[in-house]
């Protein structure tokens, strides 16, 4: 028996950026399937457009900066950004919406900072927030979920293509999301009780399954050790605690239930796929828990009292800009050394 | 009491002086290269902005309005604030070298800033009518400024080691970052209507 002397780190399988990014892409598949099932082929079309634009912009910038194009395109990071953005924007979005958001995400939010690993803000969420602020109408037009009532027809392939490329006015078939609905009718229990979209099996109709699918994808990522549990746990815990407190102890008519918050909008996509971006999140485990917890807190506050129905994107960006400070204050002590000096303490 | 809390949340987050009202951008860009300097600047700003808001309230309420010379508010605010801050700086330098090292060197820098005059004029314009509200308005504005300044400084220390394309190095990537931060702060809009 040969005793090989191997030094650490003892990684027993090859890991590279492309491999990790592909795992993230696989993990989005259940959510993508559920979105397609409930809202038609629009999301799939968006994913295709976004990926193409992202690859194109990435290649263009790499060409301008004289970097090896094939090497960087092979790490799939641009595709992950594109897919996450495409999953977040509505299936009825016209094609130029996806193009603008994706180009801005890749060129400004990612490559002006030097590309993968250097960007302080999550590119997909920068693109999303830019679109939400600039085109609020297009960005908040969702379809009613399939099977909600008999009049709902999920757009097929051609109908979706027509919506995306010909810009047919989708108002005729638009429907509010559960978060929109609750925000509009908060405090009117009789309207809320009779609204079918708020009464699925667990939470908002249709959206509950989308979120459960993303939760499954997230569990897969944790199992594959692509992400750690700290950020999702912190984020979901704070949403759980806040919505539980306000729903049970304050007023159930104005503050929706725990399940409504956990399984609506972008909660699960945000918690497992977006907040966990290793580049823009906090680094230490303690920092990650605080980071996730504060994202949940901001999400709940803006959802409940703010001007926007969903707030995961804003919260992630706000915590992105706080992440370096969090890292600074949650730096772990190196074994055998004293606690590092922070803040206004006099350096040695 | 709740309205005081609302004033604080409004000035710190919803109407953040730097990222929403775009006041005080010079110290925001100029003193954010190092986290330690940013913290010193934050302390100085907190002192000056709070003082500015309170002094302008007092000057306006008890001097300008009774004498019926409210049109002199800009010049009188500048005078009162500059005199008080310079006087404080001299006192601090003579009495406490430690405090001067942490705080004093930033005082002359911030006194001549638009945020200081901005907070004074906004206090009057918004019709703030109690000493406590004026104090909290200035204090909240300063806390909001300090918050984004410190966060921005830590962010810039990270960007400083990133492979930023040459034409965007330095102030331009700083301004782009400030723009993206402002985008994020849009999320707070509509939170409080003040």
mmCIF file of C-alpha atoms in Angstrom, chain A residues 18 21 27 34 39 41 67 75-76 92 94 100 124 131 138 140 169 175 178 202 205 213 229 246 258 268 275 296 328:
data_model
loop_
_atom_site.group_PDB
_atom_site.id
_atom_site.type_symbol
_atom_site.label_atom_id
_atom_site.label_comp_id
_atom_site.label_asym_id
_atom_site.label_seq_id
_atom_site.Cartn_x
_atom_site.Cartn_y
_atom_site.Cartn_z
ATOM 1 C CA UNK A 18 -17.763 26.724 -14.961
ATOM 2 C CA UNK A 21 -22.068 27.854 -12.441
ATOM 3 C CA UNK A 27 -30.814 24.069 -9.835
ATOM 4 C CA UNK A 34 -43.045 25.819 -12.690
ATOM 5 C CA UNK A 39 -47.412 31.489 -16.877
ATOM 6 C CA UNK A 41 -43.530 30.069 -22.450
ATOM 7 C CA UNK A 67 -8.909 39.192 -22.913
ATOM 8 C CA UNK A 75 -17.227 29.902 -17.046
ATOM 9 C CA UNK A 76 -20.986 30.381 -17.640
ATOM 10 C CA UNK A 92 -45.024 39.094 -20.905
ATOM 11 C CA UNK A 94 -41.260 42.758 -24.472
ATOM 12 C CA UNK A 100 -31.693 46.494 -21.865
ATOM 13 C CA UNK A 124 -28.801 40.438 -12.273
ATOM 14 C CA UNK A 131 -35.847 47.980 -15.321
ATOM 15 C CA UNK A 138 -43.983 46.533 -18.119
ATOM 16 C CA UNK A 140 -45.301 44.691 -12.971
ATOM 17 C CA UNK A 169 -50.832 44.916 -25.260
ATOM 18 C CA UNK A 175 -53.393 39.463 -13.529
ATOM 19 C CA UNK A 178 -50.498 37.650 -4.616
ATOM 20 C CA UNK A 202 -50.297 26.983 1.235
ATOM 21 C CA UNK A 205 -52.099 30.442 -5.954
ATOM 22 C CA UNK A 213 -39.541 24.641 -6.813
ATOM 23 C CA UNK A 229 -26.989 27.453 4.580
ATOM 24 C CA UNK A 246 -47.148 41.136 12.764
ATOM 25 C CA UNK A 258 -45.983 33.733 7.241
ATOM 26 C CA UNK A 268 -37.079 31.676 -2.445
ATOM 27 C CA UNK A 275 -28.465 36.594 -2.015
ATOM 28 C CA UNK A 296 -35.075 39.477 5.049
ATOM 29 C CA UNK A 328 -14.779 44.500 8.050
#
